[in-house]
Coordinates of C-alpha atoms in Angstrom, one line a residue:
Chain A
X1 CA 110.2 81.3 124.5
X2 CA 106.7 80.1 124.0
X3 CA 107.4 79.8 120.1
X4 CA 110.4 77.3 121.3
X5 CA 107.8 75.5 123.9
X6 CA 105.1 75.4 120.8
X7 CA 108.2 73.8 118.2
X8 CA 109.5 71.1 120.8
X9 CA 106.3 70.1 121.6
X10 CA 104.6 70.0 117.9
X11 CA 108.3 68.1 116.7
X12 CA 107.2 65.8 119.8
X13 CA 103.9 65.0 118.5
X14 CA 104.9 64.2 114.8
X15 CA 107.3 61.8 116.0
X16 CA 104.8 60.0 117.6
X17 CA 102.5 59.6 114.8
X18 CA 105.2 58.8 112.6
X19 CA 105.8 55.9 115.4
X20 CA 102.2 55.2 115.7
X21 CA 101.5 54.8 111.9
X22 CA 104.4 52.3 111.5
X23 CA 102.9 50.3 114.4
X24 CA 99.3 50.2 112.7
X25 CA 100.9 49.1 109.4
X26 CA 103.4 46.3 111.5
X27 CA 100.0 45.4 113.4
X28 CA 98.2 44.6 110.2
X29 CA 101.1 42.6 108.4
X30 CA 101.0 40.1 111.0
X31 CA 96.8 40.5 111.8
X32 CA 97.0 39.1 108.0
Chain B
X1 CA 80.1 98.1 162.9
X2 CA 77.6 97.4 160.3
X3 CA 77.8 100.7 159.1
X4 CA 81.7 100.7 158.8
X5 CA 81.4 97.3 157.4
X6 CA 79.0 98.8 154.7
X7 CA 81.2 101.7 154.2
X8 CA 84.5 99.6 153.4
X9 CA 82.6 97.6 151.0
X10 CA 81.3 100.5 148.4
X11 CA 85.0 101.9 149.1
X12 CA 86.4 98.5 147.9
X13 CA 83.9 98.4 145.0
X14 CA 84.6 102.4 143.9
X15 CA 88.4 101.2 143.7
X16 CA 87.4 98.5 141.7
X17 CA 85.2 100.6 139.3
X18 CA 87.9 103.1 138.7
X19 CA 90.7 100.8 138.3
X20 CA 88.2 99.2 135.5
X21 CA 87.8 102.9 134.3
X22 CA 91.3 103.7 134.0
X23 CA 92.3 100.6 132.4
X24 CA 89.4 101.0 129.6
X25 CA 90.8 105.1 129.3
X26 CA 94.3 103.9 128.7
X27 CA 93.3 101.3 125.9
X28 CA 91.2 103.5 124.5
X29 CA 93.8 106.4 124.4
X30 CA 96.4 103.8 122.4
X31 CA 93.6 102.6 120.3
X32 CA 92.7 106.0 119.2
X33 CA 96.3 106.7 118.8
X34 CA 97.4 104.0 117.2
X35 CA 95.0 102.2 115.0
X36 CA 95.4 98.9 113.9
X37 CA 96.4 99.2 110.4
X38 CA 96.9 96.3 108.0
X39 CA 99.3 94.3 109.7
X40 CA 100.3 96.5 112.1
X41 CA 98.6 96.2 115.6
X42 CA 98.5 98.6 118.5
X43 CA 99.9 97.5 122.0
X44 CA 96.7 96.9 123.8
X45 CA 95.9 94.4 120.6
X46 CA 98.8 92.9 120.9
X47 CA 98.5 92.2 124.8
X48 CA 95.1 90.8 124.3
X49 CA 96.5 88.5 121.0
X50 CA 99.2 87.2 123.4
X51 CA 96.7 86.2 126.2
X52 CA 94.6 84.5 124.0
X53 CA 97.8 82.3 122.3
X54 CA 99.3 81.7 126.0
X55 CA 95.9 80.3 127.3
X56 CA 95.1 78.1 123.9
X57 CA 98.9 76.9 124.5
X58 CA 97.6 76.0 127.4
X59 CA 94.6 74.2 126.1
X60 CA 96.3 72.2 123.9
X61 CA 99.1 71.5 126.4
X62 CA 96.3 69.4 128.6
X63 CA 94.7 67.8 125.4
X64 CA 98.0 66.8 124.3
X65 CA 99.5 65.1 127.0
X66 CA 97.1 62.3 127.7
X67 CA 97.0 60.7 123.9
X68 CA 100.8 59.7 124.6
X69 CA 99.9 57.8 127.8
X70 CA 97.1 56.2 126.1
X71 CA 99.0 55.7 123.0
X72 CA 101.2 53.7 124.8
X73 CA 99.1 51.4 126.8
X74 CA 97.1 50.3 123.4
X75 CA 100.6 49.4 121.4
X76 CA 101.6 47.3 125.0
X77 CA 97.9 45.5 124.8
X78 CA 98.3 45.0 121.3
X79 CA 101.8 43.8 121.6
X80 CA 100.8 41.3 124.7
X81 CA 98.0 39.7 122.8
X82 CA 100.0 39.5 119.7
X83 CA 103.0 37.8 122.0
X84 CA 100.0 35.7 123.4
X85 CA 98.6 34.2 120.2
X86 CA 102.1 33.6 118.8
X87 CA 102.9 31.2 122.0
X88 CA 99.3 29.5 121.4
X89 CA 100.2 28.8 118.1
X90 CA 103.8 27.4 118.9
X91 CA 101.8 25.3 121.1
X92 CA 99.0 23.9 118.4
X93 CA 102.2 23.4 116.0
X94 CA 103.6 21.3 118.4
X95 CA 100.5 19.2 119.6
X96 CA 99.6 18.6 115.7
X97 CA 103.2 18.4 114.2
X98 CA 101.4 20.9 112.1
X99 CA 104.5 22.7 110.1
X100 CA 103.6 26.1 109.6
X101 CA 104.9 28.4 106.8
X102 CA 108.2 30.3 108.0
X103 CA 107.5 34.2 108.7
X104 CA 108.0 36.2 105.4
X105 CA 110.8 38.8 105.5
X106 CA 107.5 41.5 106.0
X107 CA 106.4 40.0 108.8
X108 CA 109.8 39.4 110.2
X109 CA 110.3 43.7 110.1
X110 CA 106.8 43.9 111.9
X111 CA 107.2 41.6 114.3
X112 CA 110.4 43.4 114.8
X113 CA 108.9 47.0 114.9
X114 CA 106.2 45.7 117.6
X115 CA 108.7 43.8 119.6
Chain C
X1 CA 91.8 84.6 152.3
X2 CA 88.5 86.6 151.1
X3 CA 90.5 89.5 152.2
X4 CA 93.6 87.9 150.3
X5 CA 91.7 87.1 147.3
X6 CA 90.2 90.5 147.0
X7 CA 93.7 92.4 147.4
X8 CA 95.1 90.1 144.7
X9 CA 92.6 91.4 142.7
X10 CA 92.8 94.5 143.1
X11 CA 96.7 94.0 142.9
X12 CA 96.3 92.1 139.2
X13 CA 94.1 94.8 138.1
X14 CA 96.6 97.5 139.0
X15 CA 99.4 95.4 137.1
X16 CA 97.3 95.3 134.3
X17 CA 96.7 99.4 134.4
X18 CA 100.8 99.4 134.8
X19 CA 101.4 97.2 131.8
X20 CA 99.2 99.2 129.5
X21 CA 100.6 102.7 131.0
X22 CA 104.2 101.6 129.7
X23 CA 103.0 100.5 126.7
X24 CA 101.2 103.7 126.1
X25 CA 104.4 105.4 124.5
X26 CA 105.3 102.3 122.9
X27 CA 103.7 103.4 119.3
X28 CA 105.6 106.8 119.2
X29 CA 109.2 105.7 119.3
X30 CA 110.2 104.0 116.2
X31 CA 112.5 101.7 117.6
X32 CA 109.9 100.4 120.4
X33 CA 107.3 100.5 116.7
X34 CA 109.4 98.0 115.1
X35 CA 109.6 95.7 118.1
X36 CA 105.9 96.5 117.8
X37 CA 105.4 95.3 114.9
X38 CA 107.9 92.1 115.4
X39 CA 105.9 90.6 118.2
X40 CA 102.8 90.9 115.8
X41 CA 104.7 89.0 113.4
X42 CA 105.9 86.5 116.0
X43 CA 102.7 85.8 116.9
X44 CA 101.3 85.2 113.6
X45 CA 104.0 82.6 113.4
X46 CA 102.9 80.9 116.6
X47 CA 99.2 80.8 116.0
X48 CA 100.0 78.9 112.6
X49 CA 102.7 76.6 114.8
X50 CA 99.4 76.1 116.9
X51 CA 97.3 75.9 114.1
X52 CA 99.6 73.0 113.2
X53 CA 99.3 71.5 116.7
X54 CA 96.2 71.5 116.6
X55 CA 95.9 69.1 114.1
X56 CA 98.7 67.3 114.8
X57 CA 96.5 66.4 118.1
X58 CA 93.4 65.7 116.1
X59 CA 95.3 63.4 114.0
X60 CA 96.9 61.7 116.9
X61 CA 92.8 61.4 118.5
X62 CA 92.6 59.7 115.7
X63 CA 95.5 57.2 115.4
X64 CA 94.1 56.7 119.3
X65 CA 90.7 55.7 118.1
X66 CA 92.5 53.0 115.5
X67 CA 94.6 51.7 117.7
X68 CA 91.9 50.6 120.2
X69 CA 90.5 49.2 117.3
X70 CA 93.4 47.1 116.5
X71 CA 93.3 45.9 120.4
X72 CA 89.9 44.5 119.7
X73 CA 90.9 42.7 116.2
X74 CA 93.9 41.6 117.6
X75 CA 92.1 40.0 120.6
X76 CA 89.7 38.7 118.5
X77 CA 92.0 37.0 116.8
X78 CA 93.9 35.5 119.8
X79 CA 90.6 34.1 121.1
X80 CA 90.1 32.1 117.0

């Protein structure tokens, strides 16, 4: 249903930032 | 054959006009009907509600789906360049017999996470 | 494909008179009431699940925005 479509795709995203924010701290441990 | 032509036309646009007619006399029968009351909506409400969440869906479906692409190029640029610069120093070590300071255990886990 | 365009037309706006026609009973029956009122609450529930989406994608706009920051630090630094 489009409530399932809306919770796979919003669980998607937060993965991804979760991903993305431990790459930006990563990056700037070794930028120092 | 003008004349037929013409005469199609306005019969085409007096089907549309009623069809508009009887879909604003239907909503407005269930409205009157059935008013929205606090929390509780009518039919022709709800129909327009779920419309308006199907197309935004939409919306946000299109908006969505081009950050991950881009996402991913950045970290692979960021990760080349990093992968770059480490070799460029390996190479300066060498050419200076410069010893430089082992990788800390932090920088070991984030070299790890980009790699 | 005028002709085609104007009969789907016509055709979507008849759909639209049949949808509301069999939903004009809908409010009298109670058990067709309660499913009423259960798709209203389901879409409450989506529109905040959107509303969370939403930012979701803001926030990830954002983490974009940094990142190609970091491209340009980081190449920055390659070129020191």
């Amino acid at each position: 249903t489009l409530k399932d479509e809306v919770n796979i795709i919003l669980d998607k995203a937060s993965l991804e930032s979760q991903q993305s924010i431990g790459f930006i701290k990563a990056t700037k441990i070794l930028m120092k | 054959m003008e004349a037929e032509v013409d005469k199609l036309e306005l019969m085409f646009q007096k089907a549309d006009s009623d069809l508009d007619y009887i879909q604003y006399r239907l909503e407005y029968e269930i409205k009157t009907n059935y008013p929205d009351s606090a929390g509780k909506k009518n039919p022709v409400t709800l129909l327009k509600e779920l419309s308006a969440i199907k197309s935004r869906y939409q919306t946000l479906q299109v908006r969505f789906k081009p950050i991950a692409g881009a996402q991913k190029e950045t970290k692979s640029r960021i990760c080349a360049t990093f992968s770059k610069t480490m070799t460029l120093i390996q190479e300066l070590q060498k050419q200076t017999d410069l010893e430089l300071l082992p990788l800390t255990e932090e920088e070991k886990t984030a070299a790890e996470q980009l790699r | 494909s005028d002709l085609e365009q104007l009969c789907s037309h016509i055709n979507e706006k008849i759909g639209n008179i049949k949808k509301t026609l069999s939903l004009r009973n809908c409010g009298k029956e109670p058990t067709l009431k309660t499913i009423l009122n259960k798709i209203g609450d389901e879409i409450i529930v989506v529109n905040e699940l959107l509303n969370k989406l939403e930012l979701e994608i803001q926030y990830q706009e954002q983490t974009n925005i940094s990142l190609k920051v970091m491209v340009f630090l980081v190449m920055k630094q390659n070129k020191k």
